């Protein structure tokens, strides 16, 4: 649910903790704890706040997008899953998208395509779709990514299959798709349906 400032003020009351203070306390706790379970819970909470555009100014002030991007390089699968979910949730907004692209986010999200968790891969595919701009299209629709999407389009997971198919149909040049298919064939990859 998207919130308005008046709704948030009404909900927290004159003496309640404000949204900025709450987000700041989450960021501080994340940065000051070594407890991986606490980090995962905080990252999941921050990712949920990334749905609502009213939080984006706070995200910029608190560098939460950078926290998400750093989370994409973590070794813990769940932490990465929540981080890429946060990037995905925030990436539909133009300024957030630019920040993610300008700070190496495309490469980091592409790296999530090879993660074990299907939810991480789903979020990565959706994020890449949001991140496609005139400037980022070539990096996002490069041959290795297209080849990966071809494999994902044959997944038994219907959500992955459908999302990868949409990616191929809506964002990729037919020439690159054919080149990726040829590369698969030359490498002995036999698609199974």
mmCIF file of C-alpha atoms in Angstrom:
data_model
loop_
_atom_site.group_PDB
_atom_site.id
_atom_site.type_symbol
_atom_site.label_atom_id
_atom_site.label_comp_id
_atom_site.label_asym_id
_atom_site.label_seq_id
_atom_site.Cartn_x
_atom_site.Cartn_y
_atom_site.Cartn_z
ATOM 1 C CA UNK A 1 0.000 0.000 0.000
ATOM 2 C CA UNK A 2 1.322 3.420 -0.912
ATOM 3 C CA UNK A 3 1.248 5.950 1.897
ATOM 4 C CA UNK A 4 0.739 9.666 2.004
ATOM 5 C CA UNK A 5 2.523 11.956 4.434
ATOM 6 C CA UNK A 6 -0.751 12.820 6.155
ATOM 7 C CA UNK A 7 -1.593 9.109 6.551
ATOM 8 C CA UNK A 8 1.810 8.447 8.122
ATOM 9 C CA UNK A 9 1.478 11.424 10.486
ATOM 10 C CA UNK A 10 -1.993 10.267 11.528
ATOM 11 C CA UNK A 11 -0.783 6.708 12.044
ATOM 12 C CA UNK A 12 2.267 7.591 14.169
ATOM 13 C CA UNK A 13 0.729 10.479 16.094
ATOM 14 C CA UNK A 14 2.558 13.587 17.266
ATOM 15 C CA UNK A 15 4.945 11.639 19.520
ATOM 16 C CA UNK A 16 5.368 8.438 17.500
ATOM 17 C CA UNK A 17 8.575 7.467 15.791
ATOM 18 C CA UNK A 18 8.670 8.893 12.292
ATOM 19 C CA UNK A 19 9.402 6.903 9.157
ATOM 20 C CA UNK A 20 12.866 8.434 8.721
ATOM 21 C CA UNK A 21 13.847 7.651 12.318
ATOM 22 C CA UNK A 22 12.604 4.097 11.978
ATOM 23 C CA UNK A 23 14.503 3.509 8.733
ATOM 24 C CA UNK A 24 17.600 5.093 10.259
ATOM 25 C CA UNK A 25 17.394 2.762 13.244
ATOM 26 C CA UNK A 26 17.126 -0.236 10.897
ATOM 27 C CA UNK A 27 20.183 0.881 8.922
ATOM 28 C CA UNK A 28 22.176 1.489 12.115
ATOM 29 C CA UNK A 29 21.229 -1.897 13.512
ATOM 30 C CA UNK A 30 22.159 -3.610 10.224
ATOM 31 C CA UNK A 31 25.560 -1.936 10.152
ATOM 32 C CA UNK A 32 26.327 -2.615 13.807
ATOM 33 C CA UNK A 33 25.328 -6.264 14.152
ATOM 34 C CA UNK A 34 27.242 -9.408 13.311
ATOM 35 C CA UNK A 35 24.147 -11.582 13.773
ATOM 36 C CA UNK A 36 23.286 -12.887 10.289
ATOM 37 C CA UNK A 37 19.692 -13.662 11.266
ATOM 38 C CA UNK A 38 19.190 -10.071 12.418
ATOM 39 C CA UNK A 39 20.776 -8.812 9.178
ATOM 40 C CA UNK A 40 18.387 -10.944 7.110
ATOM 41 C CA UNK A 41 15.355 -9.689 9.023
ATOM 42 C CA UNK A 42 16.459 -6.062 8.659
ATOM 43 C CA UNK A 43 17.223 -6.466 4.946
ATOM 44 C CA UNK A 44 13.773 -8.014 4.429
ATOM 45 C CA UNK A 45 12.142 -5.117 6.292
ATOM 46 C CA UNK A 46 14.049 -2.529 4.250
ATOM 47 C CA UNK A 47 13.125 -4.346 1.031
ATOM 48 C CA UNK A 48 9.464 -4.101 2.005
ATOM 49 C CA UNK A 49 9.814 -0.346 2.521
ATOM 50 C CA UNK A 50 11.208 -0.092 -1.027
ATOM 51 C CA UNK A 51 7.697 -0.682 -2.407
ATOM 52 C CA UNK A 52 6.448 2.718 -1.328
ATOM 53 C CA UNK A 53 7.725 5.830 -3.163
ATOM 54 C CA UNK A 54 7.131 7.954 -0.081
ATOM 55 C CA UNK A 55 10.245 6.313 1.382
ATOM 56 C CA UNK A 56 12.583 7.110 -1.517
ATOM 57 C CA UNK A 57 13.853 10.423 -0.139
ATOM 58 C CA UNK A 58 14.734 8.654 3.098
ATOM 59 C CA UNK A 59 16.399 5.868 1.100
ATOM 60 C CA UNK A 60 18.599 8.461 -0.624
ATOM 61 C CA UNK A 61 19.517 10.205 2.632
ATOM 62 C CA UNK A 62 20.306 6.916 4.379
ATOM 63 C CA UNK A 63 22.033 5.282 1.367
ATOM 64 C CA UNK A 64 19.722 2.285 1.558
ATOM 65 C CA UNK A 65 20.077 1.517 -2.160
ATOM 66 C CA UNK A 66 23.825 1.134 -1.571
ATOM 67 C CA UNK A 67 23.075 -1.196 1.323
ATOM 68 C CA UNK A 68 20.977 -3.320 -1.063
ATOM 69 C CA UNK A 69 23.746 -3.294 -3.688
ATOM 70 C CA UNK A 70 26.318 -4.340 -1.083
ATOM 71 C CA UNK A 71 23.951 -7.120 -0.035
ATOM 72 C CA UNK A 72 24.059 -8.593 -3.539
ATOM 73 C CA UNK A 73 27.679 -9.585 -2.908
ATOM 74 C CA UNK A 74 27.013 -11.412 0.359
ATOM 75 C CA UNK A 75 27.550 -15.162 0.625
ATOM 76 C CA UNK A 76 24.315 -15.855 2.520
ATOM 77 C CA UNK A 77 21.630 -16.811 -0.023
ATOM 78 C CA UNK A 78 18.724 -15.381 1.966
ATOM 79 C CA UNK A 79 20.477 -12.083 2.516
ATOM 80 C CA UNK A 80 21.073 -11.815 -1.242
ATOM 81 C CA UNK A 81 17.435 -12.754 -1.886
ATOM 82 C CA UNK A 82 16.197 -9.896 0.312
ATOM 83 C CA UNK A 83 18.755 -7.458 -1.115
ATOM 84 C CA UNK A 84 17.797 -8.154 -4.728
ATOM 85 C CA UNK A 85 14.145 -7.895 -3.684
ATOM 86 C CA UNK A 86 14.877 -4.414 -2.350
ATOM 87 C CA UNK A 87 16.698 -3.435 -5.537
ATOM 88 C CA UNK A 88 13.787 -4.777 -7.581
ATOM 89 C CA UNK A 89 11.172 -2.943 -5.525
ATOM 90 C CA UNK A 90 13.029 0.363 -5.793
ATOM 91 C CA UNK A 91 14.215 0.090 -9.403
ATOM 92 C CA UNK A 92 10.941 1.056 -11.060
ATOM 93 C CA UNK A 93 11.495 4.665 -9.954
ATOM 94 C CA UNK A 94 13.625 6.740 -12.362
ATOM 95 C CA UNK A 95 16.134 8.236 -9.895
ATOM 96 C CA UNK A 96 16.589 4.931 -8.084
ATOM 97 C CA UNK A 97 17.095 3.176 -11.423
ATOM 98 C CA UNK A 98 19.789 5.692 -12.398
ATOM 99 C CA UNK A 99 21.543 5.286 -9.033
ATOM 100 C CA UNK A 100 21.513 1.492 -9.354
ATOM 101 C CA UNK A 101 22.879 1.601 -12.907
ATOM 102 C CA UNK A 102 25.502 4.255 -12.117
ATOM 103 C CA UNK A 103 26.785 2.263 -9.130
ATOM 104 C CA UNK A 104 27.421 -1.071 -10.820
ATOM 105 C CA UNK A 105 24.032 -2.543 -10.041
ATOM 106 C CA UNK A 106 23.483 -4.115 -13.468
ATOM 107 C CA UNK A 107 26.550 -6.331 -13.123
ATOM 108 C CA UNK A 108 25.608 -7.247 -9.541
ATOM 109 C CA UNK A 109 22.035 -8.134 -10.523
ATOM 110 C CA UNK A 110 23.266 -10.194 -13.490
ATOM 111 C CA UNK A 111 25.372 -12.113 -10.970
ATOM 112 C CA UNK A 112 22.171 -13.047 -9.143
ATOM 113 C CA UNK A 113 20.916 -14.972 -12.193
ATOM 114 C CA UNK A 114 23.170 -17.866 -11.188
ATOM 115 C CA UNK A 115 22.042 -18.000 -7.560
ATOM 116 C CA UNK A 116 20.477 -21.121 -6.070
ATOM 117 C CA UNK A 117 17.225 -19.524 -4.874
ATOM 118 C CA UNK A 118 14.539 -19.301 -7.542
ATOM 119 C CA UNK A 119 13.078 -16.260 -5.785
ATOM 120 C CA UNK A 120 16.442 -14.513 -6.102
ATOM 121 C CA UNK A 121 16.591 -15.356 -9.811
ATOM 122 C CA UNK A 122 12.992 -14.164 -10.321
ATOM 123 C CA UNK A 123 13.759 -10.847 -8.652
ATOM 124 C CA UNK A 124 16.954 -10.521 -10.687
ATOM 125 C CA UNK A 125 15.117 -11.042 -13.996
ATOM 126 C CA UNK A 126 12.396 -8.548 -13.026
ATOM 127 C CA UNK A 127 15.024 -6.050 -11.866
ATOM 128 C CA UNK A 128 16.919 -6.301 -15.137
ATOM 129 C CA UNK A 129 13.685 -5.554 -16.977
ATOM 130 C CA UNK A 130 13.177 -2.428 -14.855
ATOM 131 C CA UNK A 131 16.792 -1.366 -15.382
ATOM 132 C CA UNK A 132 16.690 -1.416 -19.185
ATOM 133 C CA UNK A 133 17.349 2.097 -20.492
ATOM 134 C CA UNK A 134 18.882 3.363 -23.690
ATOM 135 C CA UNK A 135 22.239 3.457 -21.908
ATOM 136 C CA UNK A 136 22.022 0.093 -20.117
ATOM 137 C CA UNK A 137 20.299 -2.039 -22.780
ATOM 138 C CA UNK A 138 23.510 -3.408 -24.334
ATOM 139 C CA UNK A 139 24.875 -4.580 -20.966
ATOM 140 C CA UNK A 140 21.558 -6.104 -19.892
ATOM 141 C CA UNK A 141 20.843 -7.867 -23.197
ATOM 142 C CA UNK A 142 24.393 -9.094 -23.851
ATOM 143 C CA UNK A 143 24.950 -12.596 -25.191
ATOM 144 C CA UNK A 144 25.616 -14.355 -21.832
ATOM 145 C CA UNK A 145 22.450 -12.867 -20.297
ATOM 146 C CA UNK A 146 20.347 -13.809 -23.330
ATOM 147 C CA UNK A 147 21.762 -17.348 -23.226
ATOM 148 C CA UNK A 148 20.820 -17.537 -19.535
ATOM 149 C CA UNK A 149 17.308 -16.285 -20.307
ATOM 150 C CA UNK A 150 16.940 -18.965 -22.981
ATOM 151 C CA UNK A 151 17.739 -21.618 -20.366
ATOM 152 C CA UNK A 152 15.380 -20.001 -17.849
ATOM 153 C CA UNK A 153 12.613 -19.882 -20.483
ATOM 154 C CA UNK A 154 12.664 -23.696 -20.367
ATOM 155 C CA UNK A 155 12.426 -23.872 -16.573
ATOM 156 C CA UNK A 156 9.920 -26.131 -14.866
ATOM 157 C CA UNK A 157 9.137 -23.168 -12.613
ATOM 158 C CA UNK A 158 6.301 -21.470 -14.528
ATOM 159 C CA UNK A 159 7.044 -18.037 -13.057
ATOM 160 C CA UNK A 160 10.689 -18.217 -14.152
ATOM 161 C CA UNK A 161 9.739 -19.602 -17.550
ATOM 162 C CA UNK A 162 7.197 -16.838 -18.170
ATOM 163 C CA UNK A 163 9.371 -13.988 -16.914
ATOM 164 C CA UNK A 164 12.386 -15.125 -18.952
ATOM 165 C CA UNK A 165 10.174 -15.452 -22.028
ATOM 166 C CA UNK A 166 8.855 -11.916 -21.566
ATOM 167 C CA UNK A 167 12.442 -10.677 -21.152
ATOM 168 C CA UNK A 168 13.479 -12.349 -24.414
ATOM 169 C CA UNK A 169 10.426 -11.159 -26.347
ATOM 170 C CA UNK A 170 10.302 -7.588 -25.052
ATOM 171 C CA UNK A 171 13.954 -6.618 -24.570
ATOM 172 C CA UNK A 172 16.198 -8.773 -26.752
ATOM 173 C CA UNK A 173 17.171 -8.462 -30.373
ATOM 174 C CA UNK A 174 16.382 -11.548 -32.474
ATOM 175 C CA UNK A 175 19.933 -11.628 -33.819
ATOM 176 C CA UNK A 176 21.353 -11.977 -30.287
ATOM 177 C CA UNK A 177 18.770 -14.646 -29.426
ATOM 178 C CA UNK A 178 19.778 -16.674 -32.494
ATOM 179 C CA UNK A 179 23.468 -16.206 -31.648
ATOM 180 C CA UNK A 180 22.796 -17.448 -28.102
ATOM 181 C CA UNK A 181 20.967 -20.503 -29.451
ATOM 182 C CA UNK A 182 23.893 -21.245 -31.766
ATOM 183 C CA UNK A 183 26.311 -20.861 -28.854
ATOM 184 C CA UNK A 184 24.248 -23.340 -26.828
ATOM 185 C CA UNK A 185 24.214 -25.797 -29.720
ATOM 186 C CA UNK A 186 27.985 -25.474 -30.250
ATOM 187 C CA UNK A 187 28.581 -26.075 -26.534
ATOM 188 C CA UNK A 188 26.474 -29.237 -26.580
ATOM 189 C CA UNK A 189 23.558 -27.764 -24.617
ATOM 190 C CA UNK A 190 20.419 -29.644 -25.494
ATOM 191 C CA UNK A 191 17.250 -27.902 -24.340
ATOM 192 C CA UNK A 192 14.732 -30.140 -22.605
ATOM 193 C CA UNK A 193 11.071 -29.286 -22.607
#
